PDB file of C-alpha atoms in Angstrom:
ATOM      1  CA  MET R   1      14.895  11.749  11.762  1.00 48.00           C
ATOM      2  CA  LYS R   2      12.804  14.224  13.976  1.00 43.00           C
ATOM      3  CA  ASN R   3      11.905  16.112  10.722  1.00 50.00           C
ATOM      4  CA  SER R   4      11.424  12.899   8.587  1.00 51.00           C
ATOM      5  CA  LYS R   5       8.904  11.249  11.771  1.00 48.00           C
ATOM      6  CA  LEU R   6       6.705  14.541  12.290  1.00 45.00           C
ATOM      7  CA  LYS R   7       6.687  15.123   7.902  1.00 47.00           C
ATOM      8  CA  ALA R   8       4.714  11.732   8.176  1.00 50.00           C
ATOM      9  CA  ALA R   9       2.307  12.290  11.405  1.00 46.00           C
ATOM     10  CA  LEU R  10       1.393  15.925   9.317  1.00 46.00           C
ATOM     11  CA  PHE R  11       0.759  13.818   6.373  1.00 48.00           C
ATOM     12  CA  ALA R  12      -1.448  10.652   8.033  1.00 46.00           C
ATOM     13  CA  ALA R  13      -3.424  13.175   9.885  1.00 43.00           C
ATOM     14  CA  SER R  14      -4.446  15.123   7.045  1.00 44.00           C
ATOM     15  CA  VAL R  15      -5.912  12.890   5.564  1.00 43.00           C
ATOM     16  CA  LEU R  16      -7.558  11.063   8.639  1.00 41.00           C
ATOM     17  CA  ILE R  17      -9.060  15.104   8.584  1.00 39.00           C
ATOM     18  CA  SER R  18     -10.628  14.921   5.270  1.00 39.00           C
ATOM     19  CA  PHE R  19     -11.982  11.478   6.600  1.00 38.00           C
ATOM     20  CA  SER R  20     -13.796  12.990   8.746  1.00 37.00           C
ATOM     21  CA  SER R  21     -15.170  16.133   6.887  1.00 36.00           C
ATOM     22  CA  VAL R  22     -17.441  13.195   4.845  1.00 35.00           C
ATOM     23  CA  LYS R  23     -20.752  12.267   6.426  1.00 35.00           C
ATOM     24  CA  ALA R  24     -23.453  10.091   5.861  1.00 33.00           C
ATOM     25  CA  GLN R  25     -22.598   6.606   4.929  1.00 38.00           C
ATOM     26  CA  LYS R  26     -23.829   3.940   2.168  1.00 56.00           C
ATOM     27  CA  GLY R  27     -22.960   0.607   1.727  1.00 70.00           C
ATOM     28  CA  PHE R  28     -19.757  -1.425   2.619  1.00 82.00           C
ATOM     29  CA  GLN R  29     -17.112  -4.198   0.725  1.00 85.00           C
ATOM     30  CA  ILE R  30     -15.606  -6.639   1.975  1.00 89.00           C
ATOM     31  CA  GLY R  31     -12.886  -8.963  -0.564  1.00 92.00           C
ATOM     32  CA  VAL R  32      -9.513 -10.910  -0.583  1.00 93.00           C
ATOM     33  CA  GLU R  33      -6.593  -8.821  -2.889  1.00 95.00           C
ATOM     34  CA  GLY R  34      -3.217 -10.385  -4.169  1.00 96.00           C
ATOM     35  CA  THR R  35      -0.408  -7.814  -4.901  1.00 96.00           C
ATOM     36  CA  PRO R  36       2.416  -9.189  -7.401  1.00 97.00           C
ATOM     37  CA  GLN R  37       5.044  -5.782  -7.513  1.00 97.00           C
ATOM     38  CA  LEU R  38       8.997  -4.951  -6.888  1.00 98.00           C
ATOM     39  CA  SER R  39      10.170  -3.928  -4.246  1.00 98.00           C
ATOM     40  CA  TYR R  40      14.032  -1.438  -3.165  1.00 98.00           C
ATOM     41  CA  LEU R  41      15.209   0.045  -0.340  1.00 98.00           C
ATOM     42  CA  ILE R  42      16.427   2.750  -1.112  1.00 97.00           C
ATOM     43  CA  ASN R  43      19.203   5.011   0.474  1.00 97.00           C
ATOM     44  CA  LYS R  44      21.159   7.803  -1.266  1.00 95.00           C
ATOM     45  CA  ALA R  45      24.521   6.142   0.122  1.00 94.00           C
ATOM     46  CA  ASP R  46      24.199   3.090  -1.990  1.00 95.00           C
ATOM     47  CA  ILE R  47      22.874   5.203  -4.899  1.00 94.00           C
ATOM     48  CA  ASP R  48      26.423   6.539  -5.097  1.00 94.00           C
ATOM     49  CA  SER R  49      28.096   4.084  -4.262  1.00 93.00           C
ATOM     50  CA  LYS R  50      29.643   2.226  -6.863  1.00 93.00           C
ATOM     51  CA  LEU R  51      30.064  -0.957  -4.736  1.00 94.00           C
ATOM     52  CA  TYR R  52      26.728  -0.804  -4.668  1.00 95.00           C
ATOM     53  CA  ASN R  53      23.911  -1.810  -8.164  1.00 96.00           C
ATOM     54  CA  THR R  54      20.675  -2.401  -7.313  1.00 96.00           C
ATOM     55  CA  LYS R  55      18.585  -5.339  -9.215  1.00 96.00           C
ATOM     56  CA  HIS R  56      14.963  -5.512  -8.848  1.00 96.00           C
ATOM     57  CA  ALA R  57      13.298  -8.080  -6.105  1.00 97.00           C
ATOM     58  CA  VAL R  58       9.656  -9.328  -7.490  1.00 97.00           C
ATOM     59  CA  ASN R  59       7.740 -10.699  -4.822  1.00 97.00           C
ATOM     60  CA  GLY R  60       4.266 -10.150  -4.104  1.00 96.00           C
ATOM     61  CA  SER R  61       1.748  -9.079  -0.643  1.00 97.00           C
ATOM     62  CA  PHE R  62      -1.052 -11.372  -0.344  1.00 96.00           C
ATOM     63  CA  GLY R  63      -5.116 -10.390   2.244  1.00 97.00           C
ATOM     64  CA  ILE R  64      -7.580  -9.019   3.815  1.00 95.00           C
ATOM     65  CA  SER R  65      -9.954  -5.830   1.555  1.00 93.00           C
ATOM     66  CA  SER R  66     -12.634  -3.684   3.539  1.00 91.00           C
ATOM     67  CA  GLN R  67     -14.721  -0.277   2.459  1.00 89.00           C
ATOM     68  CA  ILE R  68     -17.193   1.473   3.606  1.00 90.00           C
ATOM     69  CA  GLY R  69     -18.611   3.776   1.612  1.00 87.00           C
ATOM     70  CA  PHE R  70     -20.327   7.129   2.854  1.00 88.00           C
ATOM     71  CA  THR R  71     -21.582   8.722  -0.929  1.00 84.00           C
ATOM     72  CA  GLU R  72     -21.817   7.510  -4.806  1.00 79.00           C
ATOM     73  CA  ASN R  73     -18.134   8.661  -5.359  1.00 87.00           C
ATOM     74  CA  ILE R  74     -16.737   8.669  -2.185  1.00 91.00           C
ATOM     75  CA  GLY R  75     -15.779   6.018   0.757  1.00 93.00           C
ATOM     76  CA  LEU R  76     -13.380   4.565   2.904  1.00 94.00           C
ATOM     77  CA  GLY R  77     -10.679   1.796   2.556  1.00 93.00           C
ATOM     78  CA  VAL R  78      -9.035  -0.840   5.313  1.00 95.00           C
ATOM     79  CA  ASN R  79      -6.909  -3.230   4.058  1.00 96.00           C
ATOM     80  CA  VAL R  80      -4.526  -5.805   6.563  1.00 97.00           C
ATOM     81  CA  LEU R  81      -1.937  -7.369   3.978  1.00 97.00           C
ATOM     82  CA  TYR R  82       1.287  -9.900   4.686  1.00 98.00           C
ATOM     83  CA  SER R  83       4.390  -8.838   1.949  1.00 98.00           C
ATOM     84  CA  PHE R  84       7.047 -10.126   0.658  1.00 97.00           C
ATOM     85  CA  GLN R  85       9.109  -7.868  -0.298  1.00 97.00           C
ATOM     86  CA  GLY R  86      13.301  -6.239   0.301  1.00 97.00           C
ATOM     87  CA  ASP R  87      15.957  -5.434  -1.597  1.00 97.00           C
ATOM     88  CA  LYS R  88      17.862  -6.783  -4.148  1.00 98.00           C
ATOM     89  CA  TYR R  89      21.274  -5.548  -4.738  1.00 97.00           C
ATOM     90  CA  GLU R  90      25.107  -6.668  -5.999  1.00 97.00           C
ATOM     91  CA  TRP R  91      27.693  -5.941  -3.018  1.00 95.00           C
ATOM     92  CA  LYS R  92      31.695  -5.599  -4.861  1.00 93.00           C
ATOM     93  CA  ASP R  93      29.776  -7.611  -7.668  1.00 94.00           C
ATOM     94  CA  VAL R  94      28.042 -10.515  -5.227  1.00 95.00           C
ATOM     95  CA  GLU R  95      24.181 -11.177  -5.401  1.00 97.00           C
ATOM     96  CA  ARG R  96      22.134 -10.458  -1.921  1.00 97.00           C
ATOM     97  CA  TYR R  97      18.973 -10.610  -1.121  1.00 98.00           C
ATOM     98  CA  LYS R  98      16.899  -8.588   1.789  1.00 97.00           C
ATOM     99  CA  GLN R  99      14.188 -10.200   2.290  1.00 97.00           C
ATOM    100  CA  LEU R 100      12.059  -8.311   4.333  1.00 98.00           C
ATOM    101  CA  GLN R 101       8.538  -9.206   5.661  1.00 98.00           C
ATOM    102  CA  TYR R 102       5.658  -6.942   6.619  1.00 98.00           C
ATOM    103  CA  ILE R 103       2.240  -6.204   7.583  1.00 98.00           C
ATOM    104  CA  LYS R 104       0.580  -3.346   6.071  1.00 98.00           C
ATOM    105  CA  VAL R 105      -2.190  -2.163   7.297  1.00 98.00           C
ATOM    106  CA  PRO R 106      -2.839   0.811   4.604  1.00 98.00           C
ATOM    107  CA  ILE R 107      -6.067   3.471   5.512  1.00 97.00           C
ATOM    108  CA  MET R 108      -7.111   5.494   2.025  1.00 97.00           C
ATOM    109  CA  LEU R 109      -9.493   7.565   0.735  1.00 96.00           C
ATOM    110  CA  THR R 110     -11.257   6.605  -1.863  1.00 94.00           C
ATOM    111  CA  LEU R 111     -12.535   8.043  -4.972  1.00 93.00           C
ATOM    112  CA  ASN R 112     -14.603   6.188  -7.412  1.00 89.00           C
ATOM    113  CA  PHE R 113     -16.244   7.296 -11.070  1.00 90.00           C
ATOM    114  CA  PRO R 114     -18.809   4.973 -12.652  1.00 87.00           C
ATOM    115  CA  PHE R 115     -19.067   5.087 -15.396  1.00 84.00           C
ATOM    116  CA  GLY R 116     -21.503   2.867 -18.093  1.00 78.00           C
ATOM    117  CA  SER R 117     -23.715   0.540 -15.877  1.00 76.00           C
ATOM    118  CA  ASN R 118     -21.457  -2.261 -13.984  1.00 83.00           C
ATOM    119  CA  MET R 119     -17.171   0.145 -14.554  1.00 88.00           C
ATOM    120  CA  MET R 120     -15.827   2.325 -13.113  1.00 89.00           C
ATOM    121  CA  PHE R 121     -12.383   3.700 -12.762  1.00 94.00           C
ATOM    122  CA  PHE R 122     -11.092   5.014  -8.922  1.00 93.00           C
ATOM    123  CA  GLY R 123      -7.991   6.823  -6.735  1.00 96.00           C
ATOM    124  CA  LYS R 124      -7.672   5.593  -3.525  1.00 96.00           C
ATOM    125  CA  VAL R 125      -4.295   7.563  -1.623  1.00 97.00           C
ATOM    126  CA  GLY R 126      -3.611   7.091   2.633  1.00 97.00           C
ATOM    127  CA  PRO R 127      -1.297   6.274   5.559  1.00 98.00           C
ATOM    128  CA  GLN R 128       0.003   2.773   5.230  1.00 98.00           C
ATOM    129  CA  ILE R 129       1.299   1.364   8.916  1.00 98.00           C
ATOM    130  CA  ASP R 130       4.167  -1.201   8.446  1.00 98.00           C
ATOM    131  CA  PHE R 131       5.580  -4.402  11.215  1.00 98.00           C
ATOM    132  CA  LEU R 132       7.817  -5.982  10.355  1.00 98.00           C
ATOM    133  CA  THR R 133       7.917  -9.534  10.782  1.00 97.00           C
ATOM    134  CA  ASP R 134      10.784 -10.931   9.941  1.00 97.00           C
ATOM    135  CA  ALA R 135      14.508 -10.415   7.841  1.00 97.00           C
ATOM    136  CA  LYS R 136      16.384 -12.249   5.837  1.00 96.00           C
ATOM    137  CA  LEU R 137      19.494 -11.962   4.266  1.00 97.00           C
ATOM    138  CA  LEU R 138      20.239 -14.573   0.919  1.00 97.00           C
ATOM    139  CA  ASN R 139      22.450 -15.423  -1.354  1.00 95.00           C
ATOM    140  CA  LYS R 140      22.043 -15.465  -5.687  1.00 94.00           C
ATOM    141  CA  SER R 141      20.151 -18.993  -5.208  1.00 94.00           C
ATOM    142  CA  GLY R 142      17.898 -18.074  -1.816  1.00 93.00           C
ATOM    143  CA  ASP R 143      20.756 -19.365   0.483  1.00 96.00           C
ATOM    144  CA  VAL R 144      20.384 -18.048   3.985  1.00 96.00           C
ATOM    145  CA  ILE R 145      23.477 -15.954   5.401  1.00 93.00           C
ATOM    146  CA  ARG R 146      21.660 -14.651   8.617  1.00 93.00           C
ATOM    147  CA  SER R 147      18.391 -16.129   9.091  1.00 90.00           C
ATOM    148  CA  ASN R 148      17.602 -13.452  11.462  1.00 89.00           C
ATOM    149  CA  TYR R 149      18.716  -9.460  10.152  1.00 94.00           C
ATOM    150  CA  ARG R 150      15.666  -8.127  12.522  1.00 95.00           C
ATOM    151  CA  SER R 151      18.240  -5.988  14.369  1.00 94.00           C
ATOM    152  CA  GLY R 152      19.267  -3.994  10.944  1.00 95.00           C
ATOM    153  CA  PHE R 153      15.603  -2.553  10.654  1.00 97.00           C
ATOM    154  CA  GLN R 154      13.261  -0.998  12.613  1.00 97.00           C
ATOM    155  CA  ASP R 155      10.016  -3.259  13.352  1.00 97.00           C
ATOM    156  CA  TYR R 156       7.121  -0.238  11.896  1.00 96.00           C
ATOM    157  CA  GLY R 157       6.894   2.869  10.669  1.00 97.00           C
ATOM    158  CA  LEU R 158       5.028   4.239   8.265  1.00 98.00           C
ATOM    159  CA  SER R 159       4.321   5.433   4.168  1.00 98.00           C
ATOM    160  CA  ALA R 160       1.965   6.335   1.598  1.00 98.00           C
ATOM    161  CA  VAL R 161      -0.214   4.261  -0.576  1.00 97.00           C
ATOM    162  CA  LEU R 162      -1.855   5.412  -3.940  1.00 97.00           C
ATOM    163  CA  SER R 163      -3.446   3.377  -5.932  1.00 96.00           C
ATOM    164  CA  ALA R 164      -5.676   3.675  -9.526  1.00 96.00           C
ATOM    165  CA  GLY R 165      -8.132   1.362 -11.460  1.00 95.00           C
ATOM    166  CA  VAL R 166     -10.579  -0.120 -13.090  1.00 94.00           C
ATOM    167  CA  GLY R 167     -13.905  -1.959 -11.211  1.00 90.00           C
ATOM    168  CA  TYR R 168     -16.125  -4.166 -12.878  1.00 88.00           C
ATOM    169  CA  ASN R 169     -18.994  -5.824 -11.769  1.00 83.00           C
ATOM    170  CA  ILE R 170     -19.550  -9.335 -12.478  1.00 83.00           C
ATOM    171  CA  THR R 171     -22.540  -9.952 -10.831  1.00 77.00           C
ATOM    172  CA  SER R 172     -25.668  -7.263  -8.792  1.00 70.00           C
ATOM    173  CA  ASN R 173     -22.711  -8.328  -5.524  1.00 76.00           C
ATOM    174  CA  LEU R 174     -19.429  -9.640  -6.296  1.00 82.00           C
ATOM    175  CA  CYS R 175     -16.321  -7.021  -7.987  1.00 85.00           C
ATOM    176  CA  ILE R 176     -12.922  -7.513  -9.134  1.00 90.00           C
ATOM    177  CA  ASP R 177     -10.747  -4.599  -8.739  1.00 91.00           C
ATOM    178  CA  ILE R 178      -7.764  -3.922 -11.158  1.00 94.00           C
ATOM    179  CA  ALA R 179      -4.969  -1.247 -10.323  1.00 96.00           C
ATOM    180  CA  VAL R 180      -1.774  -0.848  -9.894  1.00 97.00           C
ATOM    181  CA  ARG R 181      -0.688   0.454  -6.545  1.00 97.00           C
ATOM    182  CA  TYR R 182       2.367   2.456  -4.704  1.00 97.00           C
ATOM    183  CA  ASP R 183       3.660   3.035  -1.560  1.00 98.00           C
ATOM    184  CA  ALA R 184       6.696   4.616   0.007  1.00 98.00           C
ATOM    185  CA  GLY R 185       8.559   4.531   2.967  1.00 97.00           C
ATOM    186  CA  LEU R 186       8.877   8.220   5.008  1.00 97.00           C
ATOM    187  CA  THR R 187      10.688   7.429   8.037  1.00 97.00           C
ATOM    188  CA  ASN R 188      13.158   5.348   7.993  1.00 97.00           C
ATOM    189  CA  ALA R 189      12.994   1.284   7.638  1.00 98.00           C
ATOM    190  CA  GLU R 190      17.212   0.693   8.933  1.00 97.00           C
ATOM    191  CA  ASP R 191      17.574   0.286  12.749  1.00 95.00           C
ATOM    192  CA  GLU R 192      20.398   3.735  12.968  1.00 92.00           C
ATOM    193  CA  ASP R 193      21.764   2.190  15.540  1.00 91.00           C
ATOM    194  CA  PHE R 194      23.124  -1.181  13.433  1.00 91.00           C
ATOM    195  CA  ASN R 195      26.927  -1.122  12.975  1.00 88.00           C
ATOM    196  CA  LEU R 196      27.618  -3.741  11.371  1.00 90.00           C
ATOM    197  CA  ASN R 197      27.628  -3.250   7.410  1.00 93.00           C
ATOM    198  CA  ILE R 198      23.931  -3.762   6.293  1.00 95.00           C
ATOM    199  CA  HIS R 199      24.903  -4.843   2.661  1.00 94.00           C
ATOM    200  CA  ASP R 200      27.223  -8.146   3.804  1.00 92.00           C
ATOM    201  CA  PRO R 201      27.643  -8.271   7.810  1.00 90.00           C
ATOM    202  CA  PHE R 202      30.526  -9.878   7.465  1.00 88.00           C
ATOM    203  CA  ASP R 203      32.501  -7.675   5.112  1.00 89.00           C
ATOM    204  CA  TYR R 204      34.447  -5.968   7.967  1.00 84.00           C
ATOM    205  CA  VAL R 205      36.845  -4.498   5.594  1.00 82.00           C
ATOM    206  CA  THR R 206      34.344  -1.724   3.540  1.00 79.00           C
ATOM    207  CA  PRO R 207      32.219  -0.420   6.242  1.00 74.00           C
ATOM    208  CA  VAL R 208      31.778   3.029   4.367  1.00 79.00           C
ATOM    209  CA  PRO R 209      29.043   3.873   3.198  1.00 87.00           C
ATOM    210  CA  ALA R 210      27.356   0.546   4.273  1.00 90.00           C
ATOM    211  CA  THR R 211      27.089   1.070   7.899  1.00 87.00           C
ATOM    212  CA  SER R 212      25.931   3.687  10.327  1.00 83.00           C
ATOM    213  CA  PRO R 213      25.173   6.964  10.587  1.00 88.00           C
ATOM    214  CA  ARG R 214      24.288   6.456   6.440  1.00 92.00           C
ATOM    215  CA  PRO R 215      20.733   8.089   4.951  1.00 94.00           C
ATOM    216  CA  MET R 216      17.182   7.717   5.535  1.00 96.00           C
ATOM    217  CA  THR R 217      16.334   4.317   4.331  1.00 97.00           C
ATOM    218  CA  HIS R 218      13.048   3.949   2.063  1.00 97.00           C
ATOM    219  CA  ASN R 219      10.592   0.764   1.533  1.00 98.00           C
ATOM    220  CA  MET R 220       8.990   1.420  -1.729  1.00 98.00           C
ATOM    221  CA  THR R 221       7.028  -1.600  -3.219  1.00 98.00           C
ATOM    222  CA  THR R 222       5.383  -0.519  -6.564  1.00 97.00           C
ATOM    223  CA  GLY R 223       3.277  -3.868  -8.804  1.00 97.00           C
ATOM    224  CA  VAL R 224      -0.474  -4.372 -10.266  1.00 96.00           C
ATOM    225  CA  THR R 225      -3.238  -5.705  -7.417  1.00 94.00           C
ATOM    226  CA  ARG R 226      -6.199  -7.628  -8.166  1.00 90.00           C
ATOM    227  CA  SER R 227      -8.942  -8.236  -5.305  1.00 89.00           C
ATOM    228  CA  GLU R 228     -12.898  -9.174  -5.069  1.00 83.00           C
ATOM    229  CA  GLU R 229     -14.707  -7.458  -3.005  1.00 78.00           C
ATOM    230  CA  ARG R 230     -18.265  -8.164  -2.338  1.00 75.00           C
ATOM    231  CA  ARG R 231     -21.218  -6.231  -1.020  1.00 66.00           C
ATOM    232  CA  VAL R 232     -22.949  -6.518   2.471  1.00 63.00           C
ATOM    233  CA  GLY R 233     -26.016  -5.967   1.780  1.00 51.00           C
ATOM    234  CA  LYS R 234     -26.694  -4.629  -1.205  1.00 48.00           C
ATOM    235  CA  GLU R 235     -25.515  -4.932  -4.845  1.00 47.00           C
ATOM    236  CA  CYS R 236     -21.822  -2.980  -5.873  1.00 48.00           C
ATOM    237  CA  ARG R 237     -23.609  -2.133  -9.218  1.00 39.00           C
ATOM    238  CA  SER R 238     -22.201   1.680  -8.495  1.00 42.00           C
ATOM    239  CA  ARG R 239     -19.992   0.058  -5.549  1.00 46.00           C
ATOM    240  CA  TRP R 240     -22.455   2.197  -2.540  1.00 40.00           C
ATOM    241  CA  SER R 241     -25.617   2.838  -3.240  1.00 41.00           C
TER     242      SER R 241
END
């Protein structure tokens, strides 16, 4: 656990150091974004278990996006997102859904590659801080089995974010981006002190591999982001110029 936290801290530090080497500010944008996504909680013990079968949890996130341009091609993005995510699975052939809700704050190095007069490719990479706001356990019908499930999960974590897509300038100061987004947890999503069956807290008969100690569990989401951003002060024709 200590090694994983150290790696996460080093990753975040390396990204932030790269930001500090960039000098001149060229522009600012602010907007909104939404992402339909798939989410998972990945644990090696679950993958190896015959009692556990993962499924695809379909959910989404939304929030505010902002970007500061240092040059025409390099910028820094900071978003504040509310994310509905978690893990859908079958435990002993019974479907369950761990529904988790997070406030996510990604800090991303942004690289822009304009082509033509109104379009550009872009890529974003960086660390993300995740704050858990709610956790529930649901059955297949969506009924709540356990409403307060936060004791099974860490209150906050650190993730890595990667996004790539295409931006289009609709008007002189309004841009729309479409991108594929992926984030993966670098720290344990589960609370190591939780001693009940994490997949079904009412199943006391089969404690392994669903009880502590377990390998690290990683949050993971992937989806398609659509964002609308307004250029503050100038046109966004070349995004930052």
